[in-house]
mmCIF file of C-alpha atoms in Angstrom:
data_model
loop_
_atom_site.group_PDB
_atom_site.id
_atom_site.type_symbol
_atom_site.label_atom_id
_atom_site.label_comp_id
_atom_site.label_asym_id
_atom_site.label_seq_id
_atom_site.Cartn_x
_atom_site.Cartn_y
_atom_site.Cartn_z
ATOM 1 C CA MET M 1 153.877 86.562 163.796
ATOM 2 C CA LYS M 2 150.388 85.642 165.529
ATOM 3 C CA LEU M 3 149.399 89.226 166.546
ATOM 4 C CA LYS M 4 150.182 90.280 163.113
ATOM 5 C CA SER M 5 147.423 87.800 161.368
ATOM 6 C CA PHE M 6 144.985 88.559 164.357
ATOM 7 C CA LEU M 7 145.550 92.449 163.574
ATOM 8 C CA PHE M 8 144.910 91.950 159.643
ATOM 9 C CA SER M 9 142.204 89.506 160.301
ATOM 10 C CA VAL M 10 140.600 92.482 162.498
ATOM 11 C CA VAL M 11 141.331 95.301 159.838
ATOM 12 C CA MET M 12 140.033 92.895 157.146
ATOM 13 C CA VAL M 13 136.728 92.597 158.988
ATOM 14 C CA LEU M 14 136.234 95.951 159.608
ATOM 15 C CA VAL M 15 137.061 97.295 156.190
ATOM 16 C CA LEU M 16 134.694 94.370 154.559
ATOM 17 C CA SER M 17 131.854 95.344 156.872
ATOM 18 C CA SER M 18 132.246 99.114 156.460
ATOM 19 C CA CYS M 19 131.215 98.422 152.838
ATOM 20 C CA LYS M 20 127.754 98.969 152.346
ATOM 21 C CA LYS M 21 125.987 97.008 149.712
ATOM 22 C CA GLU M 22 124.535 99.069 147.031
ATOM 23 C CA THR M 23 121.257 97.947 145.692
ATOM 24 C CA LYS M 24 120.007 99.412 142.383
ATOM 25 C CA THR M 25 116.271 100.509 142.852
ATOM 26 C CA GLU M 26 114.704 100.864 139.201
ATOM 27 C CA ALA M 27 111.936 103.180 138.765
ATOM 28 C CA PRO M 28 108.977 101.424 138.197
ATOM 29 C CA VAL M 29 107.779 100.775 134.903
ATOM 30 C CA LYS M 30 104.804 102.742 133.692
ATOM 31 C CA THR M 31 102.048 100.552 132.354
ATOM 32 C CA TYR M 32 99.001 101.538 130.365
ATOM 33 C CA PRO M 33 96.586 98.710 130.694
ATOM 34 C CA ASN M 34 93.352 100.895 129.470
ATOM 35 C CA LEU M 35 95.482 102.039 126.086
ATOM 36 C CA ALA M 36 96.793 98.253 125.483
ATOM 37 C CA LYS M 37 92.984 97.626 125.276
ATOM 38 C CA ALA M 38 93.017 99.527 122.334
ATOM 39 C CA GLU M 39 95.818 97.874 120.529
ATOM 40 C CA TRP M 40 93.838 96.210 117.678
ATOM 41 C CA PHE M 41 92.976 99.954 116.509
ATOM 42 C CA ILE M 42 96.644 99.722 115.297
ATOM 43 C CA GLY M 43 97.067 99.660 111.693
ATOM 44 C CA GLU M 44 94.923 100.959 108.386
ATOM 45 C CA TRP M 45 90.841 100.220 108.151
ATOM 46 C CA GLY M 46 88.753 101.274 105.491
ATOM 47 C CA ASN M 47 85.436 100.450 103.461
ATOM 48 C CA LYS M 48 84.451 101.188 99.866
ATOM 49 C CA SER M 49 80.878 101.990 98.531
ATOM 50 C CA ALA M 50 79.057 103.474 95.488
ATOM 51 C CA ASP M 51 79.351 106.770 98.293
ATOM 52 C CA GLY M 52 82.799 107.000 98.411
ATOM 53 C CA GLU M 53 85.634 105.356 100.453
ATOM 54 C CA LEU M 54 86.307 105.735 104.147
ATOM 55 C CA THR M 55 89.720 105.344 105.802
ATOM 56 C CA GLU M 56 90.981 105.298 109.123
ATOM 57 C CA ARG M 57 94.533 104.849 110.159
ATOM 58 C CA TRP M 58 95.880 104.166 113.637
ATOM 59 C CA LYS M 59 99.483 104.419 114.858
ATOM 60 C CA LYS M 60 101.322 103.814 117.941
ATOM 61 C CA GLU M 61 103.139 107.390 118.796
ATOM 62 C CA ASN M 62 104.276 106.196 122.255
ATOM 63 C CA ASP M 63 103.570 103.650 125.483
ATOM 64 C CA SER M 64 100.785 106.117 126.289
ATOM 65 C CA VAL M 65 99.515 107.620 122.961
ATOM 66 C CA TYR M 66 97.871 106.369 119.681
ATOM 67 C CA LEU M 67 97.304 108.742 116.907
ATOM 68 C CA GLY M 68 94.403 108.243 114.242
ATOM 69 C CA GLU M 69 93.190 110.087 111.395
ATOM 70 C CA SER M 70 89.822 109.355 109.618
ATOM 71 C CA TYR M 71 88.699 110.566 106.157
ATOM 72 C CA PHE M 72 86.167 110.030 103.854
ATOM 73 C CA VAL M 73 86.605 110.697 100.225
ATOM 74 C CA VAL M 74 83.996 110.714 97.234
ATOM 75 C CA GLY M 75 85.408 110.594 93.604
ATOM 76 C CA GLU M 76 88.982 109.927 93.195
ATOM 77 C CA LYS M 77 89.921 113.410 95.154
ATOM 78 C CA ASP M 78 87.141 115.154 96.836
ATOM 79 C CA THR M 79 88.071 114.708 100.745
ATOM 80 C CA VAL M 80 84.282 115.724 102.631
ATOM 81 C CA PHE M 81 85.268 114.707 106.322
ATOM 82 C CA ALA M 82 88.366 114.400 107.874
ATOM 83 C CA GLU M 83 89.673 114.027 111.791
ATOM 84 C CA GLN M 84 92.369 113.697 113.870
ATOM 85 C CA VAL M 85 92.233 111.696 116.971
ATOM 86 C CA ARG M 86 94.461 111.411 120.117
ATOM 87 C CA LEU M 87 94.428 107.862 122.141
ATOM 88 C CA GLU M 88 95.842 108.761 125.273
ATOM 89 C CA GLU M 89 96.189 107.270 128.761
ATOM 90 C CA ALA M 90 96.929 109.378 131.648
ATOM 91 C CA ASN M 91 96.172 108.942 135.322
ATOM 92 C CA GLY M 92 94.645 105.797 134.672
ATOM 93 C CA LYS M 93 91.828 106.843 132.467
ATOM 94 C CA LEU M 94 91.627 106.597 128.626
ATOM 95 C CA ALA M 95 90.739 109.739 126.467
ATOM 96 C CA TYR M 96 89.970 109.885 123.121
ATOM 97 C CA THR M 97 90.177 113.473 121.675
ATOM 98 C CA VAL M 98 88.949 114.515 118.262
ATOM 99 C CA SER M 99 89.500 117.592 116.180
ATOM 100 C CA VAL M 100 87.745 118.049 113.314
ATOM 101 C CA PRO M 101 88.197 121.132 110.991
ATOM 102 C CA GLY M 102 85.414 123.232 110.888
ATOM 103 C CA GLN M 103 83.716 122.000 113.744
ATOM 104 C CA ASN M 104 83.353 122.750 117.173
ATOM 105 C CA LYS M 105 85.007 126.226 116.760
ATOM 106 C CA GLU M 106 88.006 124.288 115.888
ATOM 107 C CA LEU M 107 88.598 122.872 119.524
ATOM 108 C CA PRO M 108 89.192 119.466 120.403
ATOM 109 C CA VAL M 109 86.376 117.528 121.926
ATOM 110 C CA ARG M 110 87.526 114.899 124.504
ATOM 111 C CA PHE M 111 85.299 111.811 125.050
ATOM 112 C CA GLU M 112 86.155 109.429 128.194
ATOM 113 C CA MET M 113 86.544 105.553 128.230
ATOM 114 C CA THR M 114 83.221 104.580 130.063
ATOM 115 C CA SER M 115 83.719 100.517 129.080
ATOM 116 C CA ALA M 116 85.881 98.122 127.332
ATOM 117 C CA THR M 117 85.928 94.240 126.786
ATOM 118 C CA ALA M 118 88.249 92.271 124.852
ATOM 119 C CA ASP M 119 86.452 93.210 121.747
ATOM 120 C CA GLN M 120 84.337 96.289 122.629
ATOM 121 C CA ILE M 121 85.554 99.957 123.509
ATOM 122 C CA VAL M 122 83.272 102.951 124.745
ATOM 123 C CA PHE M 123 83.776 106.741 124.795
ATOM 124 C CA GLU M 124 81.106 109.176 126.247
ATOM 125 C CA ASN M 125 81.232 112.632 126.279
ATOM 126 C CA PRO M 126 77.360 113.454 127.502
ATOM 127 C CA LYS M 127 78.049 117.361 127.055
ATOM 128 C CA HIS M 128 79.071 116.995 123.294
ATOM 129 C CA ASP M 129 75.730 117.938 121.067
ATOM 130 C CA PHE M 130 76.440 114.904 118.742
ATOM 131 C CA PRO M 131 78.006 112.157 118.929
ATOM 132 C CA ASN M 132 78.010 112.002 122.622
ATOM 133 C CA LYS M 133 78.967 108.208 122.436
ATOM 134 C CA ILE M 134 81.763 106.364 120.050
ATOM 135 C CA ILE M 135 81.571 102.765 120.217
ATOM 136 C CA TYR M 136 84.337 100.688 118.604
ATOM 137 C CA ASN M 137 83.228 96.787 118.307
ATOM 138 C CA LEU M 138 86.131 94.295 116.784
ATOM 139 C CA ILE M 139 83.869 91.948 114.901
ATOM 140 C CA GLU M 140 86.905 89.929 113.656
ATOM 141 C CA LYS M 141 90.512 89.998 113.791
ATOM 142 C CA ASP M 142 90.003 92.227 110.485
ATOM 143 C CA SER M 143 86.746 93.535 110.640
ATOM 144 C CA LEU M 144 85.497 96.207 113.095
ATOM 145 C CA ILE M 145 81.916 98.240 113.394
ATOM 146 C CA ALA M 146 83.119 102.062 114.438
ATOM 147 C CA GLU M 147 79.460 103.388 116.426
ATOM 148 C CA ILE M 148 78.328 107.028 116.930
ATOM 149 C CA SER M 149 75.227 108.017 118.829
ATOM 150 C CA GLY M 150 73.631 111.090 120.537
ATOM 151 C CA LEU M 151 70.666 113.358 119.579
ATOM 152 C CA LYS M 152 70.374 114.831 116.418
ATOM 153 C CA LYS M 153 67.461 117.289 116.219
ATOM 154 C CA GLY M 154 66.147 116.420 119.006
ATOM 155 C CA LYS M 155 65.785 112.638 118.136
ATOM 156 C CA PRO M 156 68.439 109.685 118.894
ATOM 157 C CA TYR M 157 70.603 109.079 116.071
ATOM 158 C CA THR M 158 73.053 106.507 115.147
ATOM 159 C CA GLU M 159 75.718 105.828 112.475
ATOM 160 C CA LYS M 160 78.032 102.565 111.917
ATOM 161 C CA PHE M 161 80.767 102.340 109.890
ATOM 162 C CA VAL M 162 81.671 99.135 109.069
ATOM 163 C CA MET M 163 85.457 98.371 108.081
ATOM 164 C CA LYS M 164 87.896 96.075 106.908
ATOM 165 C CA LYS M 165 91.582 95.870 108.163
ATOM 166 C CA ARG M 166 93.837 96.477 105.086
ATOM 167 C CA TYR M 167 97.178 95.010 105.017
#
């Protein structure tokens, strides 16, 4: 009987030691810290003036992309300007890619993020004619100023767009 107990113990030790522990290795979760700095873009922003109404809308497409659109309407129906924007982080870089119908031979123009703080993000493309710099400044939780600048007709020129968040 002792021999059977001993053999059973040996077999159990061999069986248990031959079982490998399976460790699950999960794929690392990708994060997009530069895009996260622009999270305050999300939502609808606008400004009504005597000249017309400016609207800019941002939504999250996925973890690495925000989509934006802006347009300026004069009167009730006359859209005089419109653009589509793709804000995308890839390989640790954040790019602001804008497409404007009737401009740049219908090709998108890419601006790279050059600096970012909690309340300001700067995008630049020194090779583009105008603008070659785009700055978003968060003034308050519900207000921002978008600014475009560069050379126009050989002279420095800046346009500012003050917007309030619409709820």
